[in-house]
Tab-separated table of C-alpha atoms in Angstrom:
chain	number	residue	atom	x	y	z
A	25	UNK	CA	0.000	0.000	0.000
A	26	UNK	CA	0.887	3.904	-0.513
A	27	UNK	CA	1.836	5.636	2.377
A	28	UNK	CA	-1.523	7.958	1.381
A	29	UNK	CA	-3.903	4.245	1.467
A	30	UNK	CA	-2.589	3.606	4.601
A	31	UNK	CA	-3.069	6.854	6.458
A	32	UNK	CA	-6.352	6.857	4.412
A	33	UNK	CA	-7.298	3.400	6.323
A	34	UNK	CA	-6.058	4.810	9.828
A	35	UNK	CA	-8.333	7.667	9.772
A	36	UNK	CA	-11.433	5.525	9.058
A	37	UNK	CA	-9.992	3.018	11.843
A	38	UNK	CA	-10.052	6.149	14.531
A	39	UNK	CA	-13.607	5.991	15.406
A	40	UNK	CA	-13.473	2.319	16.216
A	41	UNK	CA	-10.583	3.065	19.106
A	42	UNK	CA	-11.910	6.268	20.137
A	43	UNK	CA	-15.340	4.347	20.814
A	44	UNK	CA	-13.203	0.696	22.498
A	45	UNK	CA	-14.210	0.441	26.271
A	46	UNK	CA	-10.808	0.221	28.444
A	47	UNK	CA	-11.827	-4.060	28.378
A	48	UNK	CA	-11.821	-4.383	24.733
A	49	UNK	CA	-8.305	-2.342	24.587
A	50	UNK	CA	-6.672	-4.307	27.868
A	51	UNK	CA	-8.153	-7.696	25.632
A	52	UNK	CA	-6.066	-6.795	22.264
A	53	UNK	CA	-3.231	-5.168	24.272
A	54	UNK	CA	-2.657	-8.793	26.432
A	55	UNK	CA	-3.478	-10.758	22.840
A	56	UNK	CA	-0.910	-8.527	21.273
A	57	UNK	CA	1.581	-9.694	23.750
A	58	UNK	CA	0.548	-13.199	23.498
A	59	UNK	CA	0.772	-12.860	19.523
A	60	UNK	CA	4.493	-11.678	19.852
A	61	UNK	CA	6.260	-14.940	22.054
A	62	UNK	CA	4.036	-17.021	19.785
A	63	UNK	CA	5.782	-15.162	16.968
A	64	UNK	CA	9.434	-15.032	18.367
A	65	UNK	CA	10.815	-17.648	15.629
A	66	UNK	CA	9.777	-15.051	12.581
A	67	UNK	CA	10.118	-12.328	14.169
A	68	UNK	CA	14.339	-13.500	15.311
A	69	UNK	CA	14.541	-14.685	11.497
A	70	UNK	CA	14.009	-11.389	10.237
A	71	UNK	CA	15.512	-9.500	12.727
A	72	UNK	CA	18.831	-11.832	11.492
A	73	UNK	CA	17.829	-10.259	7.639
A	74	UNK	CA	18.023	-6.904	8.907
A	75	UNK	CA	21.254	-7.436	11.624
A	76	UNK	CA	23.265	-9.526	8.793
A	77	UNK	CA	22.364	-6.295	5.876
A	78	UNK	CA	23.269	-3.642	8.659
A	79	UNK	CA	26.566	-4.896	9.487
A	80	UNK	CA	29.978	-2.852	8.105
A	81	UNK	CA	27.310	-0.255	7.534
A	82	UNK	CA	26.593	0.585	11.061
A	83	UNK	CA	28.836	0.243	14.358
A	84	UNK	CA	28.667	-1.775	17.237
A	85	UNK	CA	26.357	0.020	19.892
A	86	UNK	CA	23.943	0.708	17.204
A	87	UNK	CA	23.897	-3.187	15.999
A	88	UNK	CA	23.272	-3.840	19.720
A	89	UNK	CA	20.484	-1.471	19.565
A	90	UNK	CA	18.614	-3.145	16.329
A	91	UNK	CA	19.495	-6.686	17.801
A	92	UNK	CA	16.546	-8.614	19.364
A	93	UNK	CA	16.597	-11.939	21.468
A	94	UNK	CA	13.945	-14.215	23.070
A	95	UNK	CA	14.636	-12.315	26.302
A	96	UNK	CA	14.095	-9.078	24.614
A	97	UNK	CA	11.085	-10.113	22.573
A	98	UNK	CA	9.612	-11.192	26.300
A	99	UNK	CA	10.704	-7.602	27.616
A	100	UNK	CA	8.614	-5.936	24.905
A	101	UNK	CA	5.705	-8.487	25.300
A	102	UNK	CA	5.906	-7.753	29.147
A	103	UNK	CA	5.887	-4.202	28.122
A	104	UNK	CA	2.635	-4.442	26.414
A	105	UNK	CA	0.907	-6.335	29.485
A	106	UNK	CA	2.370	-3.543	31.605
A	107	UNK	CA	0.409	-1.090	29.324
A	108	UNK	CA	-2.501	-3.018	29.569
A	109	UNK	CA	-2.482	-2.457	33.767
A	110	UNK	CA	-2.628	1.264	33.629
A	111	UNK	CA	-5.165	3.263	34.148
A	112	UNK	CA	-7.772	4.148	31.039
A	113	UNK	CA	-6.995	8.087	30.413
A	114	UNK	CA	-9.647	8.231	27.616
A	115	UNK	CA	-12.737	10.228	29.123
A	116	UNK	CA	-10.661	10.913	32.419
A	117	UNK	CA	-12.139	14.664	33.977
A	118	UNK	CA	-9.234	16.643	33.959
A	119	UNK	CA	-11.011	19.375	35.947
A	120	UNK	CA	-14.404	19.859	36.289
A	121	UNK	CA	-16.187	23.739	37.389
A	122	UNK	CA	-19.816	24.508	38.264
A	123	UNK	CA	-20.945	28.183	36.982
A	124	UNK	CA	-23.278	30.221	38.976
A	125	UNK	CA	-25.801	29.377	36.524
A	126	UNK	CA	-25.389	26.044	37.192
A	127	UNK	CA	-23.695	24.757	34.092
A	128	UNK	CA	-20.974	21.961	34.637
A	129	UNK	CA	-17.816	22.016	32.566
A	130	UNK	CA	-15.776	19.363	32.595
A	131	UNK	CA	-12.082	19.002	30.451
A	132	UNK	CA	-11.721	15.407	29.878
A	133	UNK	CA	-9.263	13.351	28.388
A	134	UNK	CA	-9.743	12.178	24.522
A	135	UNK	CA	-7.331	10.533	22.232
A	136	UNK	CA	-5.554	12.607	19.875
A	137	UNK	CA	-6.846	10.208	16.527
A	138	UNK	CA	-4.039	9.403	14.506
A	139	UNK	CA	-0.008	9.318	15.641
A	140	UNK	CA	2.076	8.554	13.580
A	141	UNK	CA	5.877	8.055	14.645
A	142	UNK	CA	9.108	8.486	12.370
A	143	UNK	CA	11.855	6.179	14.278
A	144	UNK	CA	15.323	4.683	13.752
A	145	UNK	CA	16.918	1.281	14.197
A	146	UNK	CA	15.154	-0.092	17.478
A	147	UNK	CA	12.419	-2.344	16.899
A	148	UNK	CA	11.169	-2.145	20.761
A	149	UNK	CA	9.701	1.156	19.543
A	150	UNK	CA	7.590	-0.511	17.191
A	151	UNK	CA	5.791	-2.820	20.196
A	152	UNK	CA	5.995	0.350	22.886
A	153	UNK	CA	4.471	2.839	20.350
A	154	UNK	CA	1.649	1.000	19.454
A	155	UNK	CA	0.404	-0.325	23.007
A	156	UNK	CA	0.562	3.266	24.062
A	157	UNK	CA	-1.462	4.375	21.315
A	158	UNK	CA	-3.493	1.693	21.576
A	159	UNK	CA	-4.588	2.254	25.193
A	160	UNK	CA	-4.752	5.915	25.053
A	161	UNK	CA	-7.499	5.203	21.714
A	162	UNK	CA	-5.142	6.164	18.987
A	163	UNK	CA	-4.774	4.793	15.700
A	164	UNK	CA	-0.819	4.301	15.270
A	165	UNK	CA	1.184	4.347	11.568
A	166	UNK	CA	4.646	3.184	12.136
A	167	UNK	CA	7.352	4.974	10.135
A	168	UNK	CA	10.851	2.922	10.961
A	169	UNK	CA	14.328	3.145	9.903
A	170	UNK	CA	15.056	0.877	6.678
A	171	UNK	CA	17.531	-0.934	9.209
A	172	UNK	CA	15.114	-2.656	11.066
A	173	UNK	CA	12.157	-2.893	8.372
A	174	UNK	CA	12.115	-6.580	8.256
A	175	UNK	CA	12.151	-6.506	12.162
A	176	UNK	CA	9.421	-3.910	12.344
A	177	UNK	CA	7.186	-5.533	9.733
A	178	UNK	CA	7.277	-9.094	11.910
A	179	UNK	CA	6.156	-7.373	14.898
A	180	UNK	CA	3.751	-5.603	12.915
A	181	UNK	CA	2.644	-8.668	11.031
A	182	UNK	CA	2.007	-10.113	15.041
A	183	UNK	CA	0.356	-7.801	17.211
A	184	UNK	CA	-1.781	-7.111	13.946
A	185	UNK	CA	-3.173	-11.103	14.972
A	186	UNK	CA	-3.693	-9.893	18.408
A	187	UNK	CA	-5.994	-6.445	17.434
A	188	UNK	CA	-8.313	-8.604	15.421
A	189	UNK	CA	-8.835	-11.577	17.445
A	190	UNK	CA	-10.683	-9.297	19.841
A	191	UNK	CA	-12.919	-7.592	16.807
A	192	UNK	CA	-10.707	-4.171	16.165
A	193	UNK	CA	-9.690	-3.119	13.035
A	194	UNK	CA	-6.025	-3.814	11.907
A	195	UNK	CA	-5.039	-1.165	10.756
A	196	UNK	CA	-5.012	0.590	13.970
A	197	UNK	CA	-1.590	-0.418	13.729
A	198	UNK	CA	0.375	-0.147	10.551
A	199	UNK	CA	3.843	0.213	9.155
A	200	UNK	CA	4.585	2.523	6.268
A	201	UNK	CA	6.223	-0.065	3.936
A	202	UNK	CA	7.971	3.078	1.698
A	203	UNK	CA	11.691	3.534	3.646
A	204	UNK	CA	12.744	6.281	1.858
A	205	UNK	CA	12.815	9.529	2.667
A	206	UNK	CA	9.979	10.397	0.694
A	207	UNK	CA	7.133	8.368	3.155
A	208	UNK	CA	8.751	10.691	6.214
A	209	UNK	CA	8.193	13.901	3.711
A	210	UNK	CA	4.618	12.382	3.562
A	211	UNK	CA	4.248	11.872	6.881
A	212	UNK	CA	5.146	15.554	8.020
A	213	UNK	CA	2.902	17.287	5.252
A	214	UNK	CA	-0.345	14.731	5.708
A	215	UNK	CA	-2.658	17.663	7.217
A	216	UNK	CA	-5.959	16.042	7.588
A	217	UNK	CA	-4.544	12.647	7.836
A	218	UNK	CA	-2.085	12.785	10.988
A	219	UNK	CA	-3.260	14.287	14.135
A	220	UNK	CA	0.099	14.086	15.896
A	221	UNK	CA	3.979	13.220	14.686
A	222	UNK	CA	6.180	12.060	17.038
A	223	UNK	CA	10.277	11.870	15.448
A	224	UNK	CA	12.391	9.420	17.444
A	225	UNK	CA	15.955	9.584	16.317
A	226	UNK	CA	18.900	11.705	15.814
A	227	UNK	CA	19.324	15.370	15.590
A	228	UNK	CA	18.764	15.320	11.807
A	229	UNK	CA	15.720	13.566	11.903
A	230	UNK	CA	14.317	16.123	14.596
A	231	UNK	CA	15.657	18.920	13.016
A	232	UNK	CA	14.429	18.065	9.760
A	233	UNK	CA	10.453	17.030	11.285
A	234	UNK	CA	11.014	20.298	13.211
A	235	UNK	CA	11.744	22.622	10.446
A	236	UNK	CA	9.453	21.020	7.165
A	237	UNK	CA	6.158	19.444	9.065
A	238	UNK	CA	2.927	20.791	8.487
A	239	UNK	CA	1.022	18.564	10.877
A	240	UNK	CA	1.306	19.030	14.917
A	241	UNK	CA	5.026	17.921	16.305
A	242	UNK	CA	6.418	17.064	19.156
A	243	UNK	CA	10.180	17.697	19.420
A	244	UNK	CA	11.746	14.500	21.246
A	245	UNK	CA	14.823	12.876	22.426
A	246	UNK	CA	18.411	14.131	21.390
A	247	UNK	CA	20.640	13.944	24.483
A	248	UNK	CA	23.101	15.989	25.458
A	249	UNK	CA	23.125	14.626	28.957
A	250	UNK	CA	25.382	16.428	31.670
A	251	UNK	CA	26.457	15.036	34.980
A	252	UNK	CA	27.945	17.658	37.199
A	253	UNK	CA	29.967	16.373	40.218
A	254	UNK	CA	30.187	18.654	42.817
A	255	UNK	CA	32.499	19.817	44.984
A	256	UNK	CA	30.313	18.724	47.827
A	257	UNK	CA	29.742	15.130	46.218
A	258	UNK	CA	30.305	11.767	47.273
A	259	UNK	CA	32.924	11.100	45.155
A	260	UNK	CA	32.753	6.950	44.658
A	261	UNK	CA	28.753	8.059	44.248
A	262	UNK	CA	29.526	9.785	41.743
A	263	UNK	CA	31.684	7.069	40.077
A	264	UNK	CA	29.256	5.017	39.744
A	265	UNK	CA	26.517	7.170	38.769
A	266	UNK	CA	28.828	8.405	36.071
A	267	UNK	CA	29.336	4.136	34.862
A	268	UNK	CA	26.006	3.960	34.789
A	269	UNK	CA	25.473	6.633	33.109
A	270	UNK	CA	27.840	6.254	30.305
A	271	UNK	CA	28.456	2.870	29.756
A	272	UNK	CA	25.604	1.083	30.157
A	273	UNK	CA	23.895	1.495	27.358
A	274	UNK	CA	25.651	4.132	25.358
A	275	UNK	CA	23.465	3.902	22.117
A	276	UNK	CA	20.231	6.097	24.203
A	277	UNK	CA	19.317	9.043	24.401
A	278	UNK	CA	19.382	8.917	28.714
A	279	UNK	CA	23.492	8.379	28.447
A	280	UNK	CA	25.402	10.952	29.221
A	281	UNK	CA	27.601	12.829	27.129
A	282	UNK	CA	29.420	15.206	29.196
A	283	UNK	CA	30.953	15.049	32.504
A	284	UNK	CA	31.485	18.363	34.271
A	285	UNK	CA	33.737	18.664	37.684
A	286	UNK	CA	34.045	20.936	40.128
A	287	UNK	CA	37.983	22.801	40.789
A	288	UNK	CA	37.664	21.645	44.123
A	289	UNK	CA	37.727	17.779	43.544
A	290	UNK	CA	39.355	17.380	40.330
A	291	UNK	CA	42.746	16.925	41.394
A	292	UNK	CA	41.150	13.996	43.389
A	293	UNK	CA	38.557	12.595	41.548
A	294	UNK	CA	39.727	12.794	37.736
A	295	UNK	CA	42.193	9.681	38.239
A	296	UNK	CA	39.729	8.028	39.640
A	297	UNK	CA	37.149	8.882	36.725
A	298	UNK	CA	39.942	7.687	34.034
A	299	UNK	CA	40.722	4.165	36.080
A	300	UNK	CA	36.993	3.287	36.336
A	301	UNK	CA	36.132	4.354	32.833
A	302	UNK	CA	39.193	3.264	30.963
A	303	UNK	CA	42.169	1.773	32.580
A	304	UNK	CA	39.939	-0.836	34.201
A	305	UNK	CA	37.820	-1.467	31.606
A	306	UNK	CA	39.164	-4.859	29.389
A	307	UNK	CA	35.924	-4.535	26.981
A	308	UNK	CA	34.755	-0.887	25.943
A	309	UNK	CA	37.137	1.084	27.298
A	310	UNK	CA	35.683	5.001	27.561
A	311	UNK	CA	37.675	7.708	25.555
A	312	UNK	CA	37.722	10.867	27.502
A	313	UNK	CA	37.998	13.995	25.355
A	314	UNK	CA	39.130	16.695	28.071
A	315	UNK	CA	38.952	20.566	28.289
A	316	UNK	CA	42.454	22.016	28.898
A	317	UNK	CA	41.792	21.717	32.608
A	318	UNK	CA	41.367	18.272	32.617
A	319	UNK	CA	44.375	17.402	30.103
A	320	UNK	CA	46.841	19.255	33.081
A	321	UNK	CA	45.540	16.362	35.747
A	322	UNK	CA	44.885	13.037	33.524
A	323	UNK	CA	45.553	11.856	29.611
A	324	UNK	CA	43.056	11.481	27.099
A	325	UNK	CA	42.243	13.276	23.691
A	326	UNK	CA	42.197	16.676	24.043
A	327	UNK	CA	38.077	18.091	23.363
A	328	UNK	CA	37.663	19.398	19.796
A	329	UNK	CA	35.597	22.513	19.347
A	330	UNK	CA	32.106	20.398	19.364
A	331	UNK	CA	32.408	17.777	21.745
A	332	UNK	CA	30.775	19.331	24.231
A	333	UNK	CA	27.686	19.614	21.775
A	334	UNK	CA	28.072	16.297	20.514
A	335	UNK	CA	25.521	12.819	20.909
A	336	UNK	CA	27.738	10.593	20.578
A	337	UNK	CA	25.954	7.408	21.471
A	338	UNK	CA	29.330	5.783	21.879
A	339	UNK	CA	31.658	5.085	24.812
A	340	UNK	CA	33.465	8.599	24.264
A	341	UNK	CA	32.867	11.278	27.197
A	342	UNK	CA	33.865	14.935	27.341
A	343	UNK	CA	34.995	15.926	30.546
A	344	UNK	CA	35.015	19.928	31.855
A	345	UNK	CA	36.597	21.220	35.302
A	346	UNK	CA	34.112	24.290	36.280
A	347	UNK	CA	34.683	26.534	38.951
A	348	UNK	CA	31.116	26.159	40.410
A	349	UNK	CA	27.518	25.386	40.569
A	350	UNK	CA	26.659	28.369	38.253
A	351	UNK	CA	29.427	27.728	36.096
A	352	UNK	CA	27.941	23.792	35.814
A	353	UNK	CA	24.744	25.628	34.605
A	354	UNK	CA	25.763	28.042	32.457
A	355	UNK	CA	27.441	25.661	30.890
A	356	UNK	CA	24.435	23.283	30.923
A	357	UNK	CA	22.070	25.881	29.408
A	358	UNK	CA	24.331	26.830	26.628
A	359	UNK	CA	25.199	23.832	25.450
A	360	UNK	CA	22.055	21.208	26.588
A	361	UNK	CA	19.998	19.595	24.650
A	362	UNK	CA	17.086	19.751	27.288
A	363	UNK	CA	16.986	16.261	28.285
A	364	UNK	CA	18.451	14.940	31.457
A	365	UNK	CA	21.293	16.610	33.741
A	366	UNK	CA	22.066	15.451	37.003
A	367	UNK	CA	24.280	16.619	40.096
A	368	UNK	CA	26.448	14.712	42.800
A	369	UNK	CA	26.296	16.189	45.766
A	370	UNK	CA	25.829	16.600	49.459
A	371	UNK	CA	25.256	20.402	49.336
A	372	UNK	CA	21.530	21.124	49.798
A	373	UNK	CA	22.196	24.382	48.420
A	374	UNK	CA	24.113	23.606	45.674
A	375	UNK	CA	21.209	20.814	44.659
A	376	UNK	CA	18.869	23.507	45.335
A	377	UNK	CA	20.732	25.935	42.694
A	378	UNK	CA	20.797	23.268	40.096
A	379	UNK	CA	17.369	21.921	40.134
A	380	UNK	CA	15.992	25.746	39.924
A	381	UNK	CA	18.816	26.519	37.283
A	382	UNK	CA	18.696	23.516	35.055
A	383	UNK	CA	16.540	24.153	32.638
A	384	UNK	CA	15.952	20.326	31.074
A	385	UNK	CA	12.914	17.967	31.056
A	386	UNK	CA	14.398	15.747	34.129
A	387	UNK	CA	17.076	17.574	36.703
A	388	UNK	CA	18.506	14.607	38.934
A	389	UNK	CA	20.308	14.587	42.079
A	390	UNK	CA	22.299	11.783	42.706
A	391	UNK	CA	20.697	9.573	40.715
A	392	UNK	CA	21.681	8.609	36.920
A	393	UNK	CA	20.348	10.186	33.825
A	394	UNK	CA	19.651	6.415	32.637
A	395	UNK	CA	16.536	6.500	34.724
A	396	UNK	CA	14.422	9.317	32.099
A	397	UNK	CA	12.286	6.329	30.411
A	398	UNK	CA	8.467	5.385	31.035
A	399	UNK	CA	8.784	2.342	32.858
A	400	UNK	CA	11.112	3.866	35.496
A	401	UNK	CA	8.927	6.779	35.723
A	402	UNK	CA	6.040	4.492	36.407
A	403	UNK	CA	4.388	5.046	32.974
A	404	UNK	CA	4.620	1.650	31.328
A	405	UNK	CA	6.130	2.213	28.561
A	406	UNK	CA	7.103	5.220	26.477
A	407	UNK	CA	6.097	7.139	23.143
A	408	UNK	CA	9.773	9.709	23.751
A	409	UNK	CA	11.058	11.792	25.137
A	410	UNK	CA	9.811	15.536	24.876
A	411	UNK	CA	12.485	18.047	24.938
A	412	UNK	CA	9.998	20.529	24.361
A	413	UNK	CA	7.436	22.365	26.518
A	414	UNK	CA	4.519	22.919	25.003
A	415	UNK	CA	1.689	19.903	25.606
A	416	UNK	CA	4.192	17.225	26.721
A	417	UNK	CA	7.632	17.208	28.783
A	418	UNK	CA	10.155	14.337	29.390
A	419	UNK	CA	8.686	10.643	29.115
A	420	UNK	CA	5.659	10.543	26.974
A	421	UNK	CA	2.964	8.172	28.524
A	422	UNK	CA	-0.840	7.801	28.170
A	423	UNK	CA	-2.076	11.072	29.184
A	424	UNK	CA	0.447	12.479	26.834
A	425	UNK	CA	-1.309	11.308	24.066
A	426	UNK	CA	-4.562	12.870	25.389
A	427	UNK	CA	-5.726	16.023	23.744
A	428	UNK	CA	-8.967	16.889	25.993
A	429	UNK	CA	-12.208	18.457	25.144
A	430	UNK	CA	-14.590	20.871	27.315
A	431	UNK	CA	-18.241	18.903	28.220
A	432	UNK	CA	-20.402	21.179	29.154
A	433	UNK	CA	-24.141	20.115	30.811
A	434	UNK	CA	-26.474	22.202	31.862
A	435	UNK	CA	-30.934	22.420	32.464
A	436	UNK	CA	-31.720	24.930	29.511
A	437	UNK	CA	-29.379	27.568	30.419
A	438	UNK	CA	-29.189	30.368	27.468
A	439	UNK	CA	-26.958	33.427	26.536
């Protein structure tokens, strides 16, 4: 099908979700689920078709992010059940206000109609984005990277079993089949056809949704995360938040990019930084670009003029030595991305600065940036990350794909 026949079918599927009670939407979401493990065998065979084509075209972390496994097919069936759980927002009262006249408004919660998502090389996305659509009554077209097509199409192909065995239509979930760039051109300038576009990717993508669409957009998910130790901080805390943070799973948008460290502790902690990070690291070792400051107390590659405004989604941090807390966020708000930041410290005052300062969607203290996601927020799963602030901010759940509508009852009243 064109990518116009298929957005053509999802608007006349809208009505159908918009009208499913929360049982008939927790039925296909669990029979989705079920469809997937029963699917695992076709959907590993073509997720080998799409690993064996990527490969010498695409590095390491982002072959580990297109990978899938049986454990990771069960994390994004469990993902779906988890969805399934949550509270209904369709029809929730958002606020509700009696007039003198005695006319009730309420603002409740209804779905936006159709979503459609432009994504990269992580099939997950394909399963999380259309349970959350799903059970917040949206019709969901699928727009992935050619990478994972085969991948996406399988899982597709699956939950597709699951919508229909409980009597709604199938294509409330479709993949554009089109993987050039001329579908995501489509996609952006499909005004009447796409209620809501969600890019999930790299800066290009988002940049180029951002400045061509002609439909609504929300801005999500580069990451320029920061992690400011303090001069106050706990400095094997800080350590570890900082592992965590970078090297366990590099290839997202929640890793952090830059490390920033107070005067105070440098001297001190910096050695420490480069023997957890590199010197004891046999597999992956981290390559630490460093400001001038850093380069006078430990080796690495001296930072080129854009590291510090660099994703690199690889094990490669830039390190800064700052002379404060205001320095940390000046430097966070001029070069940020509006993701995730965190601080290490024991300072109340100095947390106190940063969390008021920090202008980003999710300001930790001591805590890792690898915790911005919807299941660790409590959310299920997760549509993005909005790096925006208009609508939606930070982990997109159910109620952030809710638009809402005034209901207004009254006994006769007139104007």
């Amino acid at each position: 099908m064109t990518t116009f026949e298929i957005l053509t079918a999802a608007q006349r599927a809208k009505s159908a979700l918009a009208a499913a009670s929360t049982d008939t939407k927790n039925q296909a979401l669990n029979a989705m689920a079920d469809a997937l493990e029963a699917s695992e065998a076709d959907i590993l065979a073509a997720n080998q078709l799409d690993l064996e084509a990527a490969k010498g075209k695409i590095g390491d972390v982002m072959l580990d992010r297109l990978a899938l496994s049986p454990t990771r097919i069960a994390g994004m069936a469990q993902g779906i059940r988890d969805v399934a759980l949550l509270p209904d927002p369709v029809g929730h009262v958002l606020t509700e206000v009696v007039r003198p006249n005695g006319m009730t408004i309420r603002r409740t919660a209804v779905p936006m109609g159709v979503v459609a998502i432009i994504y990269e090389s992580r099939p997950n996305v394909t399963s999380d984005a259309a349970a959350l659509a799903l059970k917040s009554g949206n019709v969901c077209v699928l727009r992935g990277g050619k990478e994972a097509h085969r991948s996406a199409a399988a899982i597709v192909q699956a939950m597709r079993r699951g919508l229909t065995s409980v009597g709604l239509p199938e294509t409330a979930v479709s993949l554009i089949e089109d993987t050039t760039r001329a579908s995501s051109n489509e996609l952006m300038t499909a005004v009447g056809l796409v209620d809501l576009l969600i890019p999930r990717g790299g800066k290009g993508l988002i940049s180029a949704c951002v400045a061509n669409a002609k439909v609504p957009v929300i801005q999500t998910g580069t990451g320029i995360c920061h992690v400011y130790v303090d001069a106050a901080a706990d400095l094997e805390m800080a350590l570890n938040i900082i592992e965590n943070a970078k090297t366990s799973r590099p290839s997202v948008c929640n890793a952090e990019e830059v490390c920033l460290v107070h005067s105070a502790v440098a001297e001190r902690f910096l050695p420490m930084l480069k023997q957890r990070l590199v010197d004891d690291r046999a597999v992956n070792p981290v390559e630490l670009r460093l400001d001038e400051r850093a380069q006078a107390i430990i080796a690495g590659v001296p930072a080129g003029e854009n590291d510090f405004d660099t994703e690199f989604l690889d094990y490669i941090l830039a390190v800064k030595v700052v002379d404060s807390v205001e320095e940390a966020i000046a430097h966070i708000g001029a070069h940020s991305t509006g993701h995730s930041e965190a601080i290490v410290t024991a300072d109340d005052t100095a947390a106190a600065k940063f969390t008021t300062g920090v202008d980003s969607a999710a300001v930790y203290v001591n805590v890792s940036t690898r915790f911005t996601d919807g299941g660790e927020f409590g959310l299920g799963c997760e549509m993005g990350i909005s790096t925006q602030k208009l609508h939606a901010r930070g982990p997109m759940g159910l109620m952030e794909l809710c638009s809402y509508k005034y209901v207004i009852t009254g006994n006769g009243q007139i104007r």
